[in-house]
PDB file of C-alpha atoms in Angstrom:
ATOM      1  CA  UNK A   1     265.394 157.019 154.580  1.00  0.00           C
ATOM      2  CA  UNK A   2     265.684 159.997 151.635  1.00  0.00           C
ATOM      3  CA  UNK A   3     262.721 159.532 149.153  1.00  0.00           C
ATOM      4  CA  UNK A   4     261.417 162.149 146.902  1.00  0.00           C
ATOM      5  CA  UNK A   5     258.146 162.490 146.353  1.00  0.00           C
ATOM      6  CA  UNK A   6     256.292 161.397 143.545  1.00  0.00           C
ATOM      7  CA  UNK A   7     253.941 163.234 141.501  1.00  0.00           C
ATOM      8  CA  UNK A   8     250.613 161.775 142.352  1.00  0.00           C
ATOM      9  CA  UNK A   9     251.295 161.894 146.415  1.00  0.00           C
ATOM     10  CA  UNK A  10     249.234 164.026 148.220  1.00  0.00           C
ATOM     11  CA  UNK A  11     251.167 168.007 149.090  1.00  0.00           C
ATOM     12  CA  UNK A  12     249.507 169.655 151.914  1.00  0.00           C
ATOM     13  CA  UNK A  13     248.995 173.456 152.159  1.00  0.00           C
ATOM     14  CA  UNK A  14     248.608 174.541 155.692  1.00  0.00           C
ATOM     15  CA  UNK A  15     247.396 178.344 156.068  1.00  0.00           C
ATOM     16  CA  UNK A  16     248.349 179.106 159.799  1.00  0.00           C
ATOM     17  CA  UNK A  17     246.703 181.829 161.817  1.00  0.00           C
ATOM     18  CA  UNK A  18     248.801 184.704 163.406  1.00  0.00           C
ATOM     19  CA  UNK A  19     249.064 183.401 167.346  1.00  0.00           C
ATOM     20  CA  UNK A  20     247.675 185.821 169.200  1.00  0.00           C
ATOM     21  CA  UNK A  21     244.809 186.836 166.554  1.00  0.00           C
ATOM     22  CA  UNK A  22     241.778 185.725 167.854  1.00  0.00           C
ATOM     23  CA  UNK A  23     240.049 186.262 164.022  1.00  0.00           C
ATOM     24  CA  UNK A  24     240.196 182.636 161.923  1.00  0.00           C
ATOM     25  CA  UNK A  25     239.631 184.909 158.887  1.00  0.00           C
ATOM     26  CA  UNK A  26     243.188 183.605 157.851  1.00  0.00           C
ATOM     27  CA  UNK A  27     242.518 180.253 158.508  1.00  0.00           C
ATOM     28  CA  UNK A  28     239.030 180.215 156.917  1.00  0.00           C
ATOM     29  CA  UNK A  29     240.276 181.618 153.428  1.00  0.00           C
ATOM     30  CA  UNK A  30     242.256 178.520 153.323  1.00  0.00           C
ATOM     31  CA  UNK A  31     240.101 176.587 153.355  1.00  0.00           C
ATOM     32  CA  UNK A  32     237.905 178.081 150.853  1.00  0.00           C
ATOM     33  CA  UNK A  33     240.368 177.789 148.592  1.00  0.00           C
ATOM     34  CA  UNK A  34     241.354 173.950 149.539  1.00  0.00           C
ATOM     35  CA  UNK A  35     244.206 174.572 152.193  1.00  0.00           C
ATOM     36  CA  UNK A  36     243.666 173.287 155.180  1.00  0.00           C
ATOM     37  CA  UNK A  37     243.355 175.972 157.161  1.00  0.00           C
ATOM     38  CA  UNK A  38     244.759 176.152 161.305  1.00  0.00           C
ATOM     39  CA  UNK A  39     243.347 178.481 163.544  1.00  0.00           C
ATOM     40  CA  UNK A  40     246.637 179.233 165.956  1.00  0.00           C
ATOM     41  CA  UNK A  41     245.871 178.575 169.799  1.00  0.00           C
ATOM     42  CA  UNK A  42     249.280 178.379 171.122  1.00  0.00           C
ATOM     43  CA  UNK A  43     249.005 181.528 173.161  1.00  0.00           C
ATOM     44  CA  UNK A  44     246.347 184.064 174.493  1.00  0.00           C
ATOM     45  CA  UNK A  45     243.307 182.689 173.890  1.00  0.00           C
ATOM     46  CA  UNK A  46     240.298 182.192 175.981  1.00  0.00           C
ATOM     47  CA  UNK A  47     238.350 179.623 175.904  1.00  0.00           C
ATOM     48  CA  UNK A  48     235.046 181.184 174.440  1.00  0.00           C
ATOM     49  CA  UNK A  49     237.262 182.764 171.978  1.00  0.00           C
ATOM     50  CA  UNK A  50     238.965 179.279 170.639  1.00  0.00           C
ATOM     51  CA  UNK A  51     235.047 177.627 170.787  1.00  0.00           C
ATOM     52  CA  UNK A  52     234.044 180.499 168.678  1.00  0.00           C
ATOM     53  CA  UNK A  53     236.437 180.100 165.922  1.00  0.00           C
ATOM     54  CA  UNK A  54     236.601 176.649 165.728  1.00  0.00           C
ATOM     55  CA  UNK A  55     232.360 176.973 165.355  1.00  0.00           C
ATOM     56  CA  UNK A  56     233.200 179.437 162.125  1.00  0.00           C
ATOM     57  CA  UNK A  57     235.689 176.796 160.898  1.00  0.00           C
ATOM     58  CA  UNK A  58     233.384 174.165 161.083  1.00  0.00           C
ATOM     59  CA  UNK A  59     230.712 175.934 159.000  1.00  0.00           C
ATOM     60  CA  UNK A  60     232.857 175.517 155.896  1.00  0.00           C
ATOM     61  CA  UNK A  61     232.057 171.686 156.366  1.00  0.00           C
ATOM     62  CA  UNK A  62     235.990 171.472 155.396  1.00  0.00           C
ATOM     63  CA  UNK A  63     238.847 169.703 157.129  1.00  0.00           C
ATOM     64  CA  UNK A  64     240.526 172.388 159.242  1.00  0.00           C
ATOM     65  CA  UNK A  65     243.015 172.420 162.057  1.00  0.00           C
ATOM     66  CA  UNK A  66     244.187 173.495 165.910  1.00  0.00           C
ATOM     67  CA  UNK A  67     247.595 174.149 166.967  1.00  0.00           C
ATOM     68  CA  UNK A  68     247.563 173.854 170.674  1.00  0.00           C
ATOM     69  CA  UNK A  69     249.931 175.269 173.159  1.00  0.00           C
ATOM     70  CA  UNK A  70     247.874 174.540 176.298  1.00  0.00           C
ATOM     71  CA  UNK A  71     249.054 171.883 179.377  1.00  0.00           C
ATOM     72  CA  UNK A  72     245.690 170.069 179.057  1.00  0.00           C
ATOM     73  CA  UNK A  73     244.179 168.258 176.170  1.00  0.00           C
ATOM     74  CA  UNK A  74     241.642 170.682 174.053  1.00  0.00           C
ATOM     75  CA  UNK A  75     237.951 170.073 174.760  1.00  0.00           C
ATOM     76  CA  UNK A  76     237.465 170.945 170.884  1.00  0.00           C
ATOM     77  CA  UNK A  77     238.714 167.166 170.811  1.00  0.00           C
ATOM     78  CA  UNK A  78     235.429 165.669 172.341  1.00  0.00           C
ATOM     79  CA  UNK A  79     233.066 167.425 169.726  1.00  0.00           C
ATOM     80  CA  UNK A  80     231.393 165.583 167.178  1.00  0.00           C
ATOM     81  CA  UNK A  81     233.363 164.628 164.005  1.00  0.00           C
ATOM     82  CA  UNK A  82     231.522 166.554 162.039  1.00  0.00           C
ATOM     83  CA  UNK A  83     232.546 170.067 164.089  1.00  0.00           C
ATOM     84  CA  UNK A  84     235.889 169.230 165.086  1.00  0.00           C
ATOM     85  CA  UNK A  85     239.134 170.085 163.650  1.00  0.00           C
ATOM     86  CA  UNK A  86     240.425 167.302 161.376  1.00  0.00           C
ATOM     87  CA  UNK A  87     244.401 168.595 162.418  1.00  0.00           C
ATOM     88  CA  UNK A  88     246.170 168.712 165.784  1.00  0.00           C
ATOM     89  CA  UNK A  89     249.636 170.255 165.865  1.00  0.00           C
ATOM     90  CA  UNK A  90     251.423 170.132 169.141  1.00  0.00           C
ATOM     91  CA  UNK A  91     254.296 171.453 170.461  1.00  0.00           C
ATOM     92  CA  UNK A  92     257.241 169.059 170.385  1.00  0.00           C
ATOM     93  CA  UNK A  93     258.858 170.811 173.736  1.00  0.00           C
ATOM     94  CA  UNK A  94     255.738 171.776 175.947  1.00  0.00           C
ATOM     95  CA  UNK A  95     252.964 169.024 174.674  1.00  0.00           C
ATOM     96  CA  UNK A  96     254.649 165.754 174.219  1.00  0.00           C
ATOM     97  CA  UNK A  97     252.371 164.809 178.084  1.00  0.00           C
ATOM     98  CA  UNK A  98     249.398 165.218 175.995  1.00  0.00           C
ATOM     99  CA  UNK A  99     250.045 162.354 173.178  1.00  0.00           C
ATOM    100  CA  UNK A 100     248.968 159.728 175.535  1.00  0.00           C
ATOM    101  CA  UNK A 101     245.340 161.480 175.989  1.00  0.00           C
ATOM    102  CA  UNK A 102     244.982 162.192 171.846  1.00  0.00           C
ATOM    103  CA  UNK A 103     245.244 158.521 170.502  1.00  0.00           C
ATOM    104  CA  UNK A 104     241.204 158.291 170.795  1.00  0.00           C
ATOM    105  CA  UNK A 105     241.229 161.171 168.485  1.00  0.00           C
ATOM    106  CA  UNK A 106     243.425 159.741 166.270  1.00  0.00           C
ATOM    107  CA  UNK A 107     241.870 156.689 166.087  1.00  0.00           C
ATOM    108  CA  UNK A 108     238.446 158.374 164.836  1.00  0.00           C
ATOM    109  CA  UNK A 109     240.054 159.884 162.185  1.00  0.00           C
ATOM    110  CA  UNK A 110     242.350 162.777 163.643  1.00  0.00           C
ATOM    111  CA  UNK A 111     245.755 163.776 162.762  1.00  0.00           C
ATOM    112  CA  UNK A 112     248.112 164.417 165.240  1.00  0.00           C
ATOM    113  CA  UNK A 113     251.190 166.400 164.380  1.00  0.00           C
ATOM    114  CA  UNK A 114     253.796 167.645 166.985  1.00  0.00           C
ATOM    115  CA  UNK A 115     256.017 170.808 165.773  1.00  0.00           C
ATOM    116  CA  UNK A 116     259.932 170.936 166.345  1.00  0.00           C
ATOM    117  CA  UNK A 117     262.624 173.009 165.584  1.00  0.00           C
ATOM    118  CA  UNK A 118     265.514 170.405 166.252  1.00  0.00           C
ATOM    119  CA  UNK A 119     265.838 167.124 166.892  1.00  0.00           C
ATOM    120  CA  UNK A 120     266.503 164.341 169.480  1.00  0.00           C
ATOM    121  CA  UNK A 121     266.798 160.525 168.687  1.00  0.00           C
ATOM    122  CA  UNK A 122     264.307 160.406 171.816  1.00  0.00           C
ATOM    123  CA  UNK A 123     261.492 161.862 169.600  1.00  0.00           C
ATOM    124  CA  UNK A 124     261.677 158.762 167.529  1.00  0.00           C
ATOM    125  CA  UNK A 125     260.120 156.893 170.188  1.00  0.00           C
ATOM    126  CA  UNK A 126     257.149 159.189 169.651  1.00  0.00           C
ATOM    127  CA  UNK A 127     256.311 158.128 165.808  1.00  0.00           C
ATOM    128  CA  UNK A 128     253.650 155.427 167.127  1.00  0.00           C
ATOM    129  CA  UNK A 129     251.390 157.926 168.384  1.00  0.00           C
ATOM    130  CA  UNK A 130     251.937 160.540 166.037  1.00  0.00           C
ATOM    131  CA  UNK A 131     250.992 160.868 162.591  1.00  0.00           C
ATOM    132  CA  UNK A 132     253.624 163.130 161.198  1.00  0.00           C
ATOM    133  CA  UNK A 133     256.058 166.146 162.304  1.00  0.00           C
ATOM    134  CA  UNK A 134     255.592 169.807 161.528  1.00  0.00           C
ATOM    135  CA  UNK A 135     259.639 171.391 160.758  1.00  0.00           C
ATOM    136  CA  UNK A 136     259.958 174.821 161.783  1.00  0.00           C
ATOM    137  CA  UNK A 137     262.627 176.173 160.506  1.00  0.00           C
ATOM    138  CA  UNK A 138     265.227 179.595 161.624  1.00  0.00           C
ATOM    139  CA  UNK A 139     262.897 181.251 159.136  1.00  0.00           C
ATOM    140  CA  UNK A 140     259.653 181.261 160.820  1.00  0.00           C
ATOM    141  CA  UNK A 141     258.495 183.663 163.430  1.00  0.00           C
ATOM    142  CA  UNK A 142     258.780 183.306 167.040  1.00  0.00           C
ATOM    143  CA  UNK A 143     260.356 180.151 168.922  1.00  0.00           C
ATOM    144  CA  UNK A 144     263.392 178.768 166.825  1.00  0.00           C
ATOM    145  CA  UNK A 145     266.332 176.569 167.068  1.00  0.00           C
ATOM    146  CA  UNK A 146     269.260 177.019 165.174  1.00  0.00           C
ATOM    147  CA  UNK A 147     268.758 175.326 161.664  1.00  0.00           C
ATOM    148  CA  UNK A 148     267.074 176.205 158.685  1.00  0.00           C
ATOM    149  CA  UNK A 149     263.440 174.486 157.100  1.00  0.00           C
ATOM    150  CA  UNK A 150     265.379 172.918 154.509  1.00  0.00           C
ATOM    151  CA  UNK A 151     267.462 171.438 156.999  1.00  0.00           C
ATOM    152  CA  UNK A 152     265.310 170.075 159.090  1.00  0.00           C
ATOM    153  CA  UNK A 153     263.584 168.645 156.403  1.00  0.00           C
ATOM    154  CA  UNK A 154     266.553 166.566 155.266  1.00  0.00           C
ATOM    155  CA  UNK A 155     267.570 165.879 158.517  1.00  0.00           C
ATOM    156  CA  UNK A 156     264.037 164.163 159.415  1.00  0.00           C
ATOM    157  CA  UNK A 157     263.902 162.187 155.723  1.00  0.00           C
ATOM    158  CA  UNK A 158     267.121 161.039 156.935  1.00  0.00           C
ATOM    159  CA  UNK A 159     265.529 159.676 160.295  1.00  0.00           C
ATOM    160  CA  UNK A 160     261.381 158.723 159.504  1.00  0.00           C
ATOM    161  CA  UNK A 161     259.296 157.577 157.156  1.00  0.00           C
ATOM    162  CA  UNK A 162     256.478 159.511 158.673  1.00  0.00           C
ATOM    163  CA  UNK A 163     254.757 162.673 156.690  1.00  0.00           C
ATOM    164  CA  UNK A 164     257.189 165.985 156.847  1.00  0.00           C
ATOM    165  CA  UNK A 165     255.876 169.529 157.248  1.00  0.00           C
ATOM    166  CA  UNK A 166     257.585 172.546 156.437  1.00  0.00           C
ATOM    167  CA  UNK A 167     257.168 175.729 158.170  1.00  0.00           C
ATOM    168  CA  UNK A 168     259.411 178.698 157.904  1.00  0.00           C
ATOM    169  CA  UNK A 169     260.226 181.111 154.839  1.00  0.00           C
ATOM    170  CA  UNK A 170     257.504 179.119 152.857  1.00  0.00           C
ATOM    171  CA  UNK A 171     256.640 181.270 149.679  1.00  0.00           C
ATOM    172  CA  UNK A 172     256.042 179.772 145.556  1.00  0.00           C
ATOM    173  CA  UNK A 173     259.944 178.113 145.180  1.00  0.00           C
ATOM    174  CA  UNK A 174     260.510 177.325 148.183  1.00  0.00           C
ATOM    175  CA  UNK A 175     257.220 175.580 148.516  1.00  0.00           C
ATOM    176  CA  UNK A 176     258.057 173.841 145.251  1.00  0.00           C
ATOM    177  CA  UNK A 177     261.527 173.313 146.265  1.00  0.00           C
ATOM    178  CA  UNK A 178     260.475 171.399 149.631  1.00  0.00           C
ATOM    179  CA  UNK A 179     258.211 169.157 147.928  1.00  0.00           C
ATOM    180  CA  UNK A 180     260.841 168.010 145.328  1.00  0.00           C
ATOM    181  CA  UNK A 181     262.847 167.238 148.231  1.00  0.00           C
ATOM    182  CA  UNK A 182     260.346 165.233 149.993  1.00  0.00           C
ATOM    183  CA  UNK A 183     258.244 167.040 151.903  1.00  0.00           C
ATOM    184  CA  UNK A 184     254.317 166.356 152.282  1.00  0.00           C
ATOM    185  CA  UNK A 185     253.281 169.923 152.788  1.00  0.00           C
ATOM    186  CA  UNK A 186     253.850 173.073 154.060  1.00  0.00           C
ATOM    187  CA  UNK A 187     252.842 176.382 155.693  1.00  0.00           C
ATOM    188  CA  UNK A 188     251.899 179.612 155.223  1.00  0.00           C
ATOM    189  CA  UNK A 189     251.341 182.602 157.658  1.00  0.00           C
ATOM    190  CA  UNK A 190     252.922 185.604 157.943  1.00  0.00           C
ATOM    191  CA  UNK A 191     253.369 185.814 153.983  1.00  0.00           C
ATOM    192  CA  UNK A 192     249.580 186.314 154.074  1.00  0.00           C
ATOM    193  CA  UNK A 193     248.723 188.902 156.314  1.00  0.00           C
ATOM    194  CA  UNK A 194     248.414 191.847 153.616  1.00  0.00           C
ATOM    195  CA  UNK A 195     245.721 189.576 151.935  1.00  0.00           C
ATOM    196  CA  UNK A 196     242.192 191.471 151.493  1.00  0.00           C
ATOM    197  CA  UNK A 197     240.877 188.767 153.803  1.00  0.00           C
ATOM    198  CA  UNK A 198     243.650 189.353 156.446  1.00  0.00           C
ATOM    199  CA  UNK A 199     242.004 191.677 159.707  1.00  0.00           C
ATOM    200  CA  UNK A 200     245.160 192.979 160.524  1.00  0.00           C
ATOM    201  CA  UNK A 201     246.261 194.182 156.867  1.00  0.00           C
ATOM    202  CA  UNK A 202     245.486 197.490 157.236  1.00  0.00           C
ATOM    203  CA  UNK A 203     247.329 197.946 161.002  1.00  0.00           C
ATOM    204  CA  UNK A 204     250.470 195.890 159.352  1.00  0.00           C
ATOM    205  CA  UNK A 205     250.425 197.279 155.868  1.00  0.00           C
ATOM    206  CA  UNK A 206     253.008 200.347 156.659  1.00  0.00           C
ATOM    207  CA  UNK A 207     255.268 197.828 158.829  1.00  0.00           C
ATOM    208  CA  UNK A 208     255.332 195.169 156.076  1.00  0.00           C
ATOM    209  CA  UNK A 209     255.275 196.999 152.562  1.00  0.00           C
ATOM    210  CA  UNK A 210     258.322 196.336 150.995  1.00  0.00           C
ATOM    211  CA  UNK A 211     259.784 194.228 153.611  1.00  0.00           C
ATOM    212  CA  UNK A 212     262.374 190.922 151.703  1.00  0.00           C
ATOM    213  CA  UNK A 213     263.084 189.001 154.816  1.00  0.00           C
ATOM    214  CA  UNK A 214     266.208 191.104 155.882  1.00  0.00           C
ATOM    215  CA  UNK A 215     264.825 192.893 158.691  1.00  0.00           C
ATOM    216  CA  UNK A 216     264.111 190.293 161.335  1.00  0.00           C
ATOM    217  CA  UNK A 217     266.783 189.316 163.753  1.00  0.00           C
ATOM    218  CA  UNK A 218     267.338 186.267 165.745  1.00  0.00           C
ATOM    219  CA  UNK A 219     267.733 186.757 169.572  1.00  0.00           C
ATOM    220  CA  UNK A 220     269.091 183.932 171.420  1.00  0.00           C
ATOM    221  CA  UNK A 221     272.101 182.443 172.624  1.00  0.00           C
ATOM    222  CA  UNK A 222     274.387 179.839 170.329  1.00  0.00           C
ATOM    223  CA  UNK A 223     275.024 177.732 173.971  1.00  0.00           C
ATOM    224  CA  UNK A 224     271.630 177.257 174.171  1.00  0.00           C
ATOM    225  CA  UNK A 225     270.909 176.905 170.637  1.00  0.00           C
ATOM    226  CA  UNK A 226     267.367 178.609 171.471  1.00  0.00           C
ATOM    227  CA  UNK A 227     266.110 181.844 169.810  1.00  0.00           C
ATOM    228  CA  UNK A 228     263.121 184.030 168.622  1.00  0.00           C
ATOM    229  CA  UNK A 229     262.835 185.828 165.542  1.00  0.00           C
ATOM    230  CA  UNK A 230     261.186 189.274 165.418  1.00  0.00           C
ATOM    231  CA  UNK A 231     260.921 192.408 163.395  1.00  0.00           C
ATOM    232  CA  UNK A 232     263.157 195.077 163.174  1.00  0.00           C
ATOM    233  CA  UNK A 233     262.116 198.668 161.918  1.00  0.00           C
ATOM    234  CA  UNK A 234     262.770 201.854 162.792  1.00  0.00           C
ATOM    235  CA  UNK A 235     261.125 203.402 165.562  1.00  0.00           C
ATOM    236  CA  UNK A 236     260.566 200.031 167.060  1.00  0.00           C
ATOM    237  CA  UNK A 237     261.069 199.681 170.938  1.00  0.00           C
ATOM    238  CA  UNK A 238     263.364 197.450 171.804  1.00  0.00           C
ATOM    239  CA  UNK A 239     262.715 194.096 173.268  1.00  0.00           C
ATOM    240  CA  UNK A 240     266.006 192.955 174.087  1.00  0.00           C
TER     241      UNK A 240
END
């Protein structure tokens, strides 16, 4: 199933919100510039909080999007088209329960995306109620598995015909270089924070000056094939 993509399809930029950071100021400069911009719910946030910046998204009268970690389906879902986010991006290990409760979205006009870091022939079962998968590479922050973006990327061309997304060590050639290879879009997140428009620039600023990508580390274990990425700098306390 390789295919390239050609030069008039569609490439989607995805600006993704720090989780945790309850400010969509991220997410809302994307979409004033034309990315579509996520406002990241998969941990700590309230429910007033998540209404809130899903209100200031909707003000830009722009398609924007959710990624949802919750056990429940978000209420955001029930609001009127016109207020609602335009993405869903769930969780490939803790949401796959919810895709049976989303297909009314969908069928209004929502886009339902669900977020791995490997793969299992099982999740080709889920392509009917999905409308595409979101990669995440080794690269990325957080939750990863064990291969790289541009490896999952292949392997799911190799496996669906349904959109790929790309998210992990996303910056100008490797953007370019994953939609060459057949991607439909990809994301950016922590390569933003320093931005003017970021709240957290100043706080992050000393941390992240400088930095090329050689100071995170990977904790896991290869058995398990499960691991987090995180930052490692001087003075740090450990978390492991």
């Amino acid at each position: 199933m390789n295919r390239v993509m050609a030069a008039n399809d569609p490439f989607t930029l995805f600006v993704l919100n720090p989780a945790g950071l309850n400010d969509p100021a991220l997410a809302i400069a994307g979409c004033r510039t034309g990315a579509v911009g996520v406002f990241n719910a998969e941990v700590g946030v309230n429910p007033s909080e998540l209404a809130t910046a899903l209100k200031r998204l909707a003000t830009l009268h722009t398609p924007f999007g959710l990624k949802w970690g919750g056990s429940e389906t978000p209420t955001a879902l029930d609001a009127d088209r016109l207020v609602r986010p335009a993405w869903l991006i769930l969780d490939a290990e803790r949401n796959i329960h919810l895709l049976p409760t989303v297909q009314a979205f969908r069928a209004s006009g929502g886009r339902v995306l669900l977020e791995l870091s490997f793969w299992r022939d099982a999740f080709t079962d889920l392509e009917s109620q999905i409308d595409g998968w979101w990669v995440k590479g080794h690269e990325a922050g957080g939750a990863v598995g064990e291969e790289s973006s541009f490896v999952l990327l292949q392997r799911l061309l190799e496996r669906t015909l349904s959109p790929v997304y790309v998210r992990g060590g996303i910056g100008l050639h490797t953007a370019a270089a994953c939609q060459i290879g057949g991607a439909a879009g990809v994301v950016l997140e922590h390569a933003l924070l320093l931005l003017r428009e970021s709240p957290v620039a100043d706080a992050l600023r000393p941390w992240l000056r400088g930095l090329d990508g050689t100071e995170t580390v990977l904790l896991g274990h290869e058995e398990t094939g499960r691991y987090v990425r995180v930052l490692e700098r001087p003075n740090f306390t450990p978390v492991a």
